[in-house]
Tab-separated table of C-alpha atoms and ligand atoms in Angstrom:
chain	number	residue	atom	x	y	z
B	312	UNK	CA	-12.568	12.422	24.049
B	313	UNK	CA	-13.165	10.498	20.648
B	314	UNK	CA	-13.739	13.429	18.275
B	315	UNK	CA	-13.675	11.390	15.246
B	316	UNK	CA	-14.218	8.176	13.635
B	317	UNK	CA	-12.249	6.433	10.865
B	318	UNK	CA	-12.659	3.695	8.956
B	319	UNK	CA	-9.468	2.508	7.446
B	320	UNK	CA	-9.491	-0.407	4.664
B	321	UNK	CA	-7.162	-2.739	4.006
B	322	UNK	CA	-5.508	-2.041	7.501
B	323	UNK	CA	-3.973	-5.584	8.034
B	324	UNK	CA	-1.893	-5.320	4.307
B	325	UNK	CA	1.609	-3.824	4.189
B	326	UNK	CA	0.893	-0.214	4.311
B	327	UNK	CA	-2.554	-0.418	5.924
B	328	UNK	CA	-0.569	-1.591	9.117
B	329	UNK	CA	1.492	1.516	8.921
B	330	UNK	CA	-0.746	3.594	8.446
B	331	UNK	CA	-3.331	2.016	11.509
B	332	UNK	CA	-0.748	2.035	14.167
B	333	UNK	CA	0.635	5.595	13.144
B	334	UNK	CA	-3.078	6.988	13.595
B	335	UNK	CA	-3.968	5.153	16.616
B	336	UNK	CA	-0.550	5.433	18.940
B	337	UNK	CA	-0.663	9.206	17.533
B	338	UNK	CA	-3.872	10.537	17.774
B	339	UNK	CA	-5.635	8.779	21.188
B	340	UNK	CA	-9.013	11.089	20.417
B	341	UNK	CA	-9.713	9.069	17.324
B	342	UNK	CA	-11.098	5.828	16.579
B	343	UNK	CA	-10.268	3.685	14.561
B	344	UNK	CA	-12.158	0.742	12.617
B	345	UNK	CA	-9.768	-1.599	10.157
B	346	UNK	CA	-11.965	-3.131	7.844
B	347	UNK	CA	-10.214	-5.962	6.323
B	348	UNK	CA	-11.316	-8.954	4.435
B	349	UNK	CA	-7.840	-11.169	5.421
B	350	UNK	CA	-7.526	-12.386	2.304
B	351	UNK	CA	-4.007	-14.098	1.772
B	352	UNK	CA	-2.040	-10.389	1.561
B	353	UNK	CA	-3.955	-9.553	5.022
B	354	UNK	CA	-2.369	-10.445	8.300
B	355	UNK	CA	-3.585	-9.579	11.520
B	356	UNK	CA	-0.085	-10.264	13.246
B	357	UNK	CA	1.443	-6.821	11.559
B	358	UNK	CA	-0.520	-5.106	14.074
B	359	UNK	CA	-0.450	-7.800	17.175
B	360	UNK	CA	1.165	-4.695	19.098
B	361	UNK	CA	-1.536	-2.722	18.994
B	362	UNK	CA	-4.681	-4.541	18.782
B	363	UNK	CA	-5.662	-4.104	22.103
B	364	UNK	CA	-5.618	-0.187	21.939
B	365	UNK	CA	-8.879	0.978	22.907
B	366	UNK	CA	-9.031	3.234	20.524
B	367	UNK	CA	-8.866	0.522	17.930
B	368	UNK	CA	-11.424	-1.741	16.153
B	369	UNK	CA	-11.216	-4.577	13.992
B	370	UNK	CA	-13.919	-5.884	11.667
B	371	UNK	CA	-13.559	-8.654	9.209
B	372	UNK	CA	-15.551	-8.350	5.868
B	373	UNK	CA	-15.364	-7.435	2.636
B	374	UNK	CA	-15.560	-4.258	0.928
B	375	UNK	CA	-17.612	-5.442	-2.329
B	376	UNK	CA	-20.633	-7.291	0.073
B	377	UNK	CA	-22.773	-4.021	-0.212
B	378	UNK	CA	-25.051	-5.147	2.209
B	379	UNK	CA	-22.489	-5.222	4.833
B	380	UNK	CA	-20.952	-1.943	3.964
B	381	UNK	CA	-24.471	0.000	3.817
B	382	UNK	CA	-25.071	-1.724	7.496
B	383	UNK	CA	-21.635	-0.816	8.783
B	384	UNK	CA	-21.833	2.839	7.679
B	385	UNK	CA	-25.258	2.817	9.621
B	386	UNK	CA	-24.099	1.488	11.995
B	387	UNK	CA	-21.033	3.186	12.794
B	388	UNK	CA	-21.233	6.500	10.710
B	389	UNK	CA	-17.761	7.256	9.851
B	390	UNK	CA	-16.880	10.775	9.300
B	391	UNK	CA	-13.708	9.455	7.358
B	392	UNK	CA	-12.726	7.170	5.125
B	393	UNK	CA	-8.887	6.213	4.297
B	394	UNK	CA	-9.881	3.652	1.810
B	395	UNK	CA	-6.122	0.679	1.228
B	396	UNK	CA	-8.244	-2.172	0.771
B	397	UNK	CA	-7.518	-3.604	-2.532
B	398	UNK	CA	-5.694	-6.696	-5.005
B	399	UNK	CA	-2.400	-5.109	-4.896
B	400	UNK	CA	-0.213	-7.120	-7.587
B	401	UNK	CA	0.297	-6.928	-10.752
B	402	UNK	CA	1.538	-10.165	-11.700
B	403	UNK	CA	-1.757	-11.596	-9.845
B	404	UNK	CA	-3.698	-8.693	-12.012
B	405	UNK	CA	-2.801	-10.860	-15.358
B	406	UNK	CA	-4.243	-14.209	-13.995
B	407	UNK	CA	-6.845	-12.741	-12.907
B	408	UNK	CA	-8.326	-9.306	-13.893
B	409	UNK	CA	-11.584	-10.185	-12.696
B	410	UNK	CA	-10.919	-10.672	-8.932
B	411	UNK	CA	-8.785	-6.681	-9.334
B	412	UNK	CA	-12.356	-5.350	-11.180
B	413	UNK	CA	-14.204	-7.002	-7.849
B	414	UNK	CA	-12.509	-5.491	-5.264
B	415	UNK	CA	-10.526	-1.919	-6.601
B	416	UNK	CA	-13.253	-1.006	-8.896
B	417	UNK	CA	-16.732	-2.372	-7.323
B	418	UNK	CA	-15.751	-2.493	-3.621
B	419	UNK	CA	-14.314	0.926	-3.844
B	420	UNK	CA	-18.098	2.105	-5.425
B	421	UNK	CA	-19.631	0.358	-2.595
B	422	UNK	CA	-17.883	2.171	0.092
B	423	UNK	CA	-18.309	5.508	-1.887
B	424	UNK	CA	-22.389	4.561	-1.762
B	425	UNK	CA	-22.240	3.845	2.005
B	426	UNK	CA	-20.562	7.238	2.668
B	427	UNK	CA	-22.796	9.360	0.389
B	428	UNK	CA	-25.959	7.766	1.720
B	429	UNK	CA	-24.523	7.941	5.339
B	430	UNK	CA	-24.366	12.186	5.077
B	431	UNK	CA	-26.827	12.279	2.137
B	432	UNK	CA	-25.901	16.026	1.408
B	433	UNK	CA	-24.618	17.268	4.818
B	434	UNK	CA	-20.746	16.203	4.349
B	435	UNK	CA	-19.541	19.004	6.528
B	436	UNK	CA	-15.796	17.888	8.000
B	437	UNK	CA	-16.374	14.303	6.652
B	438	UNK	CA	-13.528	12.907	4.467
B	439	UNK	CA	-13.650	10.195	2.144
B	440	UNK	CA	-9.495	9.281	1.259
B	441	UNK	CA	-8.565	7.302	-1.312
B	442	UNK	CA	-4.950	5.537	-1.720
B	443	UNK	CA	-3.887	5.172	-5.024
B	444	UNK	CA	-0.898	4.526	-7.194
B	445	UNK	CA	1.447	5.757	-9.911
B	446	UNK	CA	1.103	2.805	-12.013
B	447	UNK	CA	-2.520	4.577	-13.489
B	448	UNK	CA	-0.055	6.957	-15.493
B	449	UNK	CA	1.050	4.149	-17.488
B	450	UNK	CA	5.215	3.974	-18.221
B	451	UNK	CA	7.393	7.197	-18.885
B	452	UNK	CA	10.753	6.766	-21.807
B	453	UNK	CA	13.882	7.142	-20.314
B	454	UNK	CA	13.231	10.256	-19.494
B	455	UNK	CA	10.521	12.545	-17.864
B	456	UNK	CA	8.376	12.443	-14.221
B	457	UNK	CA	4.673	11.880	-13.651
B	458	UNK	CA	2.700	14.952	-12.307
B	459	UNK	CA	-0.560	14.976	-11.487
B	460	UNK	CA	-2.018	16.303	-14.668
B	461	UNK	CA	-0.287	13.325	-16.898
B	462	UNK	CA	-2.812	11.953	-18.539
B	463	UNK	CA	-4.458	8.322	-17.557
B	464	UNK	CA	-2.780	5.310	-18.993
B	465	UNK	CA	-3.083	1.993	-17.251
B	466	UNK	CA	-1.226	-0.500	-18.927
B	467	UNK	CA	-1.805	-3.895	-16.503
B	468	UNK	CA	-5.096	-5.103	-15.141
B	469	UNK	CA	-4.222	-3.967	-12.070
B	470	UNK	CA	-3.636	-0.465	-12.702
B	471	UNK	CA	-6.560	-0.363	-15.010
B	472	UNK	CA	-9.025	-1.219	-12.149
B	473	UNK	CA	-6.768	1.268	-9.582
B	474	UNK	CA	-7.210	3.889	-12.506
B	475	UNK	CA	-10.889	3.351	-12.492
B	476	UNK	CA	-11.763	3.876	-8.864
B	477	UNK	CA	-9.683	7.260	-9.380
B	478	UNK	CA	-12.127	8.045	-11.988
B	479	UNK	CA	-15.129	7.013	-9.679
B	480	UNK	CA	-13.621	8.862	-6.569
B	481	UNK	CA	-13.360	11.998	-8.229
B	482	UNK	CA	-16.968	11.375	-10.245
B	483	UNK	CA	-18.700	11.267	-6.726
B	484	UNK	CA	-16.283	14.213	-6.406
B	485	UNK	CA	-18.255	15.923	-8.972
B	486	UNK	CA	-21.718	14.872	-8.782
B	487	UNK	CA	-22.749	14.621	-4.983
B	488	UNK	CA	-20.136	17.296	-3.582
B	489	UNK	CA	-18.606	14.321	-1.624
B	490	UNK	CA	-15.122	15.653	-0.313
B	491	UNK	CA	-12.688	13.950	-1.346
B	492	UNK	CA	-8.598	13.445	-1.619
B	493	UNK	CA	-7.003	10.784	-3.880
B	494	UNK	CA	-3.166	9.995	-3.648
B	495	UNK	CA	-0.868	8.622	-6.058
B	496	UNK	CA	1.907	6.437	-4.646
B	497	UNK	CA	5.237	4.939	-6.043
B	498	UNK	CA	6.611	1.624	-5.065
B	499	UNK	CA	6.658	1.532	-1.691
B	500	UNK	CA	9.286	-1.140	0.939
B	501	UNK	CA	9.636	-1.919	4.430
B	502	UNK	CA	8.815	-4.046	7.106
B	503	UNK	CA	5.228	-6.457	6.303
B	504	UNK	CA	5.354	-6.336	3.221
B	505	UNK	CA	4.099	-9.873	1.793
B	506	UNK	CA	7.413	-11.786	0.024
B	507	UNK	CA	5.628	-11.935	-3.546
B	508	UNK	CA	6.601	-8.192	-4.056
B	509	UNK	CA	10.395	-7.456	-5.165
B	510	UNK	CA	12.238	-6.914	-2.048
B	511	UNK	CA	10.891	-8.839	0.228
B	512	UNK	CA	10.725	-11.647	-2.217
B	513	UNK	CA	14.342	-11.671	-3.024
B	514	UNK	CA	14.994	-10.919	0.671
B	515	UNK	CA	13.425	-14.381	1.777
B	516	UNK	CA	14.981	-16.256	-1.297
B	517	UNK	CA	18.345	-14.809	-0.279
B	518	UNK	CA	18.076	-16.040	3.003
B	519	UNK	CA	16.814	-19.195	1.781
B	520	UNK	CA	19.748	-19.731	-1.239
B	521	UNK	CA	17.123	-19.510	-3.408
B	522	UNK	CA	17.560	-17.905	-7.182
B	523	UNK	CA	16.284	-14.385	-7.572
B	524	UNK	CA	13.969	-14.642	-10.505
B	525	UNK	CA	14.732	-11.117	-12.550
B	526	UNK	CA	12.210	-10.413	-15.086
B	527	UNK	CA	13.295	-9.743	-18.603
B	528	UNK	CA	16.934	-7.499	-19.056
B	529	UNK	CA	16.557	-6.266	-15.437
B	530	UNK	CA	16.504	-2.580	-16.581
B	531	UNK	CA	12.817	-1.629	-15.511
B	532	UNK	CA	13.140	1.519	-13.685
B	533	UNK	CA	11.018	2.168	-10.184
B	534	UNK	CA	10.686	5.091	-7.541
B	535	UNK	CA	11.252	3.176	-3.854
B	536	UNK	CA	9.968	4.829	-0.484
B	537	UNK	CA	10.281	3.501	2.850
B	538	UNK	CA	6.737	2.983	3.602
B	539	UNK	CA	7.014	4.627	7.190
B	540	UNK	CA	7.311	7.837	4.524
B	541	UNK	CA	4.294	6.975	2.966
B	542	UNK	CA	2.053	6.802	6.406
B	543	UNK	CA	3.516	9.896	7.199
B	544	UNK	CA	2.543	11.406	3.698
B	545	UNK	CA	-0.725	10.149	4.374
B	546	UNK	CA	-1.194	11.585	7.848
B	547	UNK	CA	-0.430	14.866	6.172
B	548	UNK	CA	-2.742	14.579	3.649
B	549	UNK	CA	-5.367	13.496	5.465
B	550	UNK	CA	-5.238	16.162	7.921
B	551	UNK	CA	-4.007	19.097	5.698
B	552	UNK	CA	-4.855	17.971	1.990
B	553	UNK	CA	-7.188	20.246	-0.004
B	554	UNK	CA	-10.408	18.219	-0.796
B	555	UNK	CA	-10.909	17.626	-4.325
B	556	UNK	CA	-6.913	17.624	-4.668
B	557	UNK	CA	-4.675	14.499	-5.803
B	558	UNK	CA	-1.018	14.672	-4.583
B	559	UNK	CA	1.827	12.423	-6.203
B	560	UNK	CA	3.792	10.791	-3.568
B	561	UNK	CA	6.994	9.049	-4.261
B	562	UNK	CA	10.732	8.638	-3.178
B	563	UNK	CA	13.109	10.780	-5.456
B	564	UNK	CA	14.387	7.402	-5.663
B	565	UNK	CA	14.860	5.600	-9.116
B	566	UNK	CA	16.191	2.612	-9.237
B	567	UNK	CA	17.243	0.036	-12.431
B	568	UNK	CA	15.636	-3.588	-10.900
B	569	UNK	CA	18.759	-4.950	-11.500
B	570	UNK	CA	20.707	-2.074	-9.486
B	571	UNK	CA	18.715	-2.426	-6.634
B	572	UNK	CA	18.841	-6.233	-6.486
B	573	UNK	CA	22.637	-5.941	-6.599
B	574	UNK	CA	22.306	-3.744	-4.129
B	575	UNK	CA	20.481	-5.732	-1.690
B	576	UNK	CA	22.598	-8.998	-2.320
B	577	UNK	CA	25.669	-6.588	-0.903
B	578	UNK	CA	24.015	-5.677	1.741
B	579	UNK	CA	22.306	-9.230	2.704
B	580	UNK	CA	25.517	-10.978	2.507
B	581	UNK	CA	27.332	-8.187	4.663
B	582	UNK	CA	24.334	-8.741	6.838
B	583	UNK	CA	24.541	-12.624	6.634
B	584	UNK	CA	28.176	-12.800	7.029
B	585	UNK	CA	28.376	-14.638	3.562
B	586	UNK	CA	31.137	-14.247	1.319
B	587	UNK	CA	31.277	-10.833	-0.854
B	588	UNK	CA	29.896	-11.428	-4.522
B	589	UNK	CA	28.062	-15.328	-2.768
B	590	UNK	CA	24.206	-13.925	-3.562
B	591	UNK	CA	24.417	-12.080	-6.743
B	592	UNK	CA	25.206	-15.865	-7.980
B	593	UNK	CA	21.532	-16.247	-7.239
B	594	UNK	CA	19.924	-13.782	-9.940
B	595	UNK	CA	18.700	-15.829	-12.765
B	596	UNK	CA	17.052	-13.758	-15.488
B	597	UNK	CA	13.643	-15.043	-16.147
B	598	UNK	CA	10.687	-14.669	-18.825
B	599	UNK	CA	9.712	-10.865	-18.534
B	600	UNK	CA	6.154	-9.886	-17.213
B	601	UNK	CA	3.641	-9.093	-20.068
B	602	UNK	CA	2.735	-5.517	-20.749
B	603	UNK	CA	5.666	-4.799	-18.003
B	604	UNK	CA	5.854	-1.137	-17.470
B	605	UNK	CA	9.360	0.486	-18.331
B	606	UNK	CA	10.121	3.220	-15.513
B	607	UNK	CA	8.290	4.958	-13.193
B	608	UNK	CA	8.808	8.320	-11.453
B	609	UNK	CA	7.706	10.524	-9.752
B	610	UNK	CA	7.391	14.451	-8.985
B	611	UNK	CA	6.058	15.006	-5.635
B	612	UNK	CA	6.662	18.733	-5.920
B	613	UNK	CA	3.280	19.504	-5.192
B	614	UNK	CA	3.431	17.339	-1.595
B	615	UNK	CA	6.532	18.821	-0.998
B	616	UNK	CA	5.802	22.057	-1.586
B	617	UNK	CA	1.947	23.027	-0.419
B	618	UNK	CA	2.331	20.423	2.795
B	619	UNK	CA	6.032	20.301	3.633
B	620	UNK	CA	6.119	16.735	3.001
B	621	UNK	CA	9.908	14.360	1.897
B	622	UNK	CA	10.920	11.317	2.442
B	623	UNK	CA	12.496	11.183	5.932
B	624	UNK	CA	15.445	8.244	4.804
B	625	UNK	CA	17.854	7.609	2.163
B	626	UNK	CA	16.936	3.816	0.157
B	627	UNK	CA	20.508	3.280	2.057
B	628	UNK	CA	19.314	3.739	5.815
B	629	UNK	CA	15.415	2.248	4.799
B	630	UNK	CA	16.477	-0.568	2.613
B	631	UNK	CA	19.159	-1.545	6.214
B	632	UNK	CA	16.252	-0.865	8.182
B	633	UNK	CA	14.074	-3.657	6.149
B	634	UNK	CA	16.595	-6.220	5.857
B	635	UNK	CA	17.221	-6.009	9.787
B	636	UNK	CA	13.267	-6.264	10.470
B	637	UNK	CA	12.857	-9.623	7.908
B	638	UNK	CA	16.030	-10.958	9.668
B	639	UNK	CA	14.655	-10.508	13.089
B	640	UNK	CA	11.134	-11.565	12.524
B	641	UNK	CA	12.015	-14.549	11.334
B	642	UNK	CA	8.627	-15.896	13.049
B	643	UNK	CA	6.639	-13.410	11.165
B	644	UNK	CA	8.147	-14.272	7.636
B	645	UNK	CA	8.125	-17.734	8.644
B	646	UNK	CA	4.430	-18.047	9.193
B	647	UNK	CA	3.592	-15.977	6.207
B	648	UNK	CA	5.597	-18.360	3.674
B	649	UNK	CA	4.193	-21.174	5.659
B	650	UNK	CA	0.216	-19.948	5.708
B	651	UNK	CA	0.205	-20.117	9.724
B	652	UNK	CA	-0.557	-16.300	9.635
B	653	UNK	CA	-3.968	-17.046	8.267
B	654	UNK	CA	-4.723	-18.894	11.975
B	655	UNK	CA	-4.518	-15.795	13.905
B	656	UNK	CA	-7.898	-14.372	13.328
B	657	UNK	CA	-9.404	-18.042	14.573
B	658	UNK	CA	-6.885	-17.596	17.642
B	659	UNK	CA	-7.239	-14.075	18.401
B	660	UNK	CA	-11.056	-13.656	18.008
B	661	UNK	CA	-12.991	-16.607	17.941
M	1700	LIG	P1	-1.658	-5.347	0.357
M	1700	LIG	O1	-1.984	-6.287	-0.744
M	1700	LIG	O2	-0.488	-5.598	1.224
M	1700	LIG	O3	-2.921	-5.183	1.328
M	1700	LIG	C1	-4.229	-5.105	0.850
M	1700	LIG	C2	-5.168	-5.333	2.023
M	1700	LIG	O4	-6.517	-5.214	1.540
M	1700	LIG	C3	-5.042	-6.729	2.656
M	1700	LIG	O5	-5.013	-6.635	4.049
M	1700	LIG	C4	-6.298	-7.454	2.171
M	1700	LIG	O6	-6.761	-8.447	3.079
M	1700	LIG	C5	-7.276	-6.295	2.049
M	1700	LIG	N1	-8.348	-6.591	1.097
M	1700	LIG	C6	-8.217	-7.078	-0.156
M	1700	LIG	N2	-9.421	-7.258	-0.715
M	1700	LIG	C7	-10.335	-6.837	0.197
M	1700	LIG	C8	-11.761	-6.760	0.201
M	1700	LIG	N3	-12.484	-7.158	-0.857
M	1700	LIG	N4	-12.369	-6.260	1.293
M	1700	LIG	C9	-11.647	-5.850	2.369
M	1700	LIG	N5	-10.299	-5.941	2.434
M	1700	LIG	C10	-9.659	-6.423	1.349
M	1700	LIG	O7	-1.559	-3.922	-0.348
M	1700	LIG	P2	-0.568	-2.709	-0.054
M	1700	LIG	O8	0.675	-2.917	-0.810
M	1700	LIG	O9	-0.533	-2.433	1.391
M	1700	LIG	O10	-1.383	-1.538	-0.799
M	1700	LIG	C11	-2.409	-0.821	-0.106
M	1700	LIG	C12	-3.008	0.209	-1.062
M	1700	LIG	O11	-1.985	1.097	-1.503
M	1700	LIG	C13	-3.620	-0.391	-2.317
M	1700	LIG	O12	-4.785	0.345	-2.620
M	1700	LIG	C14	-2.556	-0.195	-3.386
M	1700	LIG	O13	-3.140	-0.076	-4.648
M	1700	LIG	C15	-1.945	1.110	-2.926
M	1700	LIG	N6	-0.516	1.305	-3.294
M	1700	LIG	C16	0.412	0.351	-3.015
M	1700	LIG	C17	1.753	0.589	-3.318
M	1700	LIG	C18	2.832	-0.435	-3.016
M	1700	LIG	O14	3.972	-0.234	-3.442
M	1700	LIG	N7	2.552	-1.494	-2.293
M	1700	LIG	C19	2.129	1.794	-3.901
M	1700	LIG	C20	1.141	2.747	-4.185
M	1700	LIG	C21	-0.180	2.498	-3.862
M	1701	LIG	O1	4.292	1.759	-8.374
M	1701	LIG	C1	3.426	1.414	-7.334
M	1701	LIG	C2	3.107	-0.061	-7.398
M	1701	LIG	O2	4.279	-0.753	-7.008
M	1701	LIG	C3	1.933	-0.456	-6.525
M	1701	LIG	O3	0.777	0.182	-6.978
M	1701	LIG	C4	1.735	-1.978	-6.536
M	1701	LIG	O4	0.710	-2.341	-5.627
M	1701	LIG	C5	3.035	-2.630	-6.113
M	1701	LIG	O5	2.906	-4.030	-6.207
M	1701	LIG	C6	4.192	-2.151	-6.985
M	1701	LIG	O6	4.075	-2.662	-8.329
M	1701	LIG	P1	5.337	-3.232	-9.143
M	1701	LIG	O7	4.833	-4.154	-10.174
M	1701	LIG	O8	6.233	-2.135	-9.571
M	1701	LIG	O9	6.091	-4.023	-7.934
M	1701	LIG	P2	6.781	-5.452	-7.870
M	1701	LIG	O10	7.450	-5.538	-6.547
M	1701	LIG	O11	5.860	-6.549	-8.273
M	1701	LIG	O12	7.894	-5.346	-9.002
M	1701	LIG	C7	8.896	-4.330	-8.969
M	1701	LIG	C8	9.756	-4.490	-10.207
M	1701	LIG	O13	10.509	-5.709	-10.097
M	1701	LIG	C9	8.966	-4.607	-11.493
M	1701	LIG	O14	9.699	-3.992	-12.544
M	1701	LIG	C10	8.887	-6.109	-11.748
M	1701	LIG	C11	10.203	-6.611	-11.164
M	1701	LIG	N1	10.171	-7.983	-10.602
M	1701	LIG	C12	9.211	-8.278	-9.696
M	1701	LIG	C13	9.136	-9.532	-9.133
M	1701	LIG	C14	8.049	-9.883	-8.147
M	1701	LIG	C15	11.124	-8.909	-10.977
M	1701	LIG	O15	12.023	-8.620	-11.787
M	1701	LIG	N2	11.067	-10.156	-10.420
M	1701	LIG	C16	10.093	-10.522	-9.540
M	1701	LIG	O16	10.074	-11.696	-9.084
């Protein structure tokens, strides 16, 4: 029997899909409603093995057309919210700010306004989860890790507008007793993950002999975790959280950029069968990213420690694990670079 109903957003992005199919082939008594706008980091094919669950729903629309929300929520009336939809990168952030304050900051208060005046004040076992990121701490020195009582300090459009629907998450939080749990990511990797990020960008340009465009000196610092970890984090959370409560979540992983993309050129070419040393020829150092944040890290000791939660791979046994899933979905990463993906929703539901 159905015993609740979730609305997930942002389920056909790169951790959304995780995070769909790990609730629906794992917990058969729920339902659950993607809401995704498909907008070109969306793709319906990352879940084209479970779409016909029947537990599962998809709606297309967007999270800022209050209208639609308000309707949907009357509609439907979620008891929970796991709320992914969102701009997601950074580099996008400083072309265009605007389009990151549309969707992170407004579309997140929409979907807070839908679930408040869903339950008005009667919010008993309803949920509303919100997915956030490290990047709202700003950049630590060399040294140091980001808890969850560092202060605030977005530094990129992006993370200014993620940083902001923190603030309004918790401030419904606060003023209409809405239960709530907001979690704080690091950079996460893995299979779907759109080739504009790092590794699957330099993944697809490897293939491809293409140079590996690394910004600035190379020696930005980030946190990777397999994103299968980060579903799994969520799951926890979700179920076991304490509302009102923000939990770090991150990799005990730090990697230089340049490092890592040494790394992976080892490992692609061992993969490819290409001569030892062939793809590191491909990193050209390029024009660093404005306001580029130095390192981040992360202590999930708080994750780990009240909910049992760690990463379940090394970057070793993930990173192998992503390079064998972009080699053998060549289909997939071929209609994403091409724009074919963006057909599916015409083929599969018209
Ligand atoms: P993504 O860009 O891959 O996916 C975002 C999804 O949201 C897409 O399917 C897109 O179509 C959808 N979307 C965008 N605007 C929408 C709108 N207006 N209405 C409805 N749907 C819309 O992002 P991701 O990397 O999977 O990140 C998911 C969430 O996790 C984001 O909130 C992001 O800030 C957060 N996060 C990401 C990382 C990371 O490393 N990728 C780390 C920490 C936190
Ligand atoms: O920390 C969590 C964040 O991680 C998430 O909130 C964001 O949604 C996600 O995009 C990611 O942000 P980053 O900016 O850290 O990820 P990105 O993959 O864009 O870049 C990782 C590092 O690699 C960063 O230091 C910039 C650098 N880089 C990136 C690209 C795309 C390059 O050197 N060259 C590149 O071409």
């Amino acid at each position: 029997m159905t015993n609740k109903k979730i609305l997930i957003t942002g389920g056909a992005g790169f951790i959304g899909s995780h995070v769909v199919r790990r609730f629906l082939e794992k917990y058969t008594n729920y339902h659950i409603y993607n809401l995704d706008a498909l907008t070109y980091a969306g793709n319906l094919e990352n879940l084209s093995d479970v779409e016909h669950a029947t537990n599962y729903t998809f709606i297309k629309g967007d999270i800022t057309d209050e209208d639609f929300i308000n309707n949907l929520f009357s509609e439907h009336k979620f008891d929970s919210v796991i709320h992914l939809a969102a701009e997601s990168h950074v580099d996008r952030s400083i072309k265009d700010p605007l389009a990151f304050v549309r969707t992170n900051i407004i579309g997140t208060v929409a979907l807070l306004n839908a679930f408040k005046n869903c339950w008005k004040d009667n919010f008993e076992d309803k949920l509303f989860y919100h997915i956030s990121t490290d990047e709202v701490y700003g950049s630590l020195g060399q040294t140091g890790l980001f808890t969850e009582s560092t202060p605030y300090d977005p530094n990129s459009p992006y993370s200014a507008s993620k940083a902001s629907s923190d603030h309004f998450v918790r401030a419904y939080g606060e003023t209409y007793n809405m239960p709530y749990v907001i979690t704080n990511c690091s950079n996460n990797y893995g299979q779907n993950q759109f080739p504009e990020k790092l590794i699957p960008l330099f993944i697809n340009n490897i293939i491809n002999k293409k140079a590996l465009p690394v910004y600035g000196d190379g020696n930005y610092t980030r946190d990777w975790l397999y994103v299968k970890d980060h579903a799994i984090a969520i799951d926890l959370v979700f179920h076991e959280g304490k509302l009102g409560e923000t939990y770090n979540i991150g990799g005990f992983n730090e990697w230089k950029n340049i490092d890592l993309v040494r790394l992976l050129c080892q490992q692609m070419d061992l993969k490819l069968g290409r001569e030892k040393g062939s793809s590191e020829e491909l990193i050209t150092y390029v024009k660093d990213r404005p306001g580029h944040d130095l390192r981040y890290a992360i202590d999930a000791s708080k994750i780990k420690n009240e909910l049992g939660w760690q990463p379940s791979v090394t970057f070793e046994q993930g990173l192998e694990k992503t390079i064998n899933w972009y080699l053998e979905n060549e289909t997939w990463l071929n209609h994403v670079t091409s724009g074919e993906y963006k057909l599916y929703y015409e083929k599969q539901y018209s």
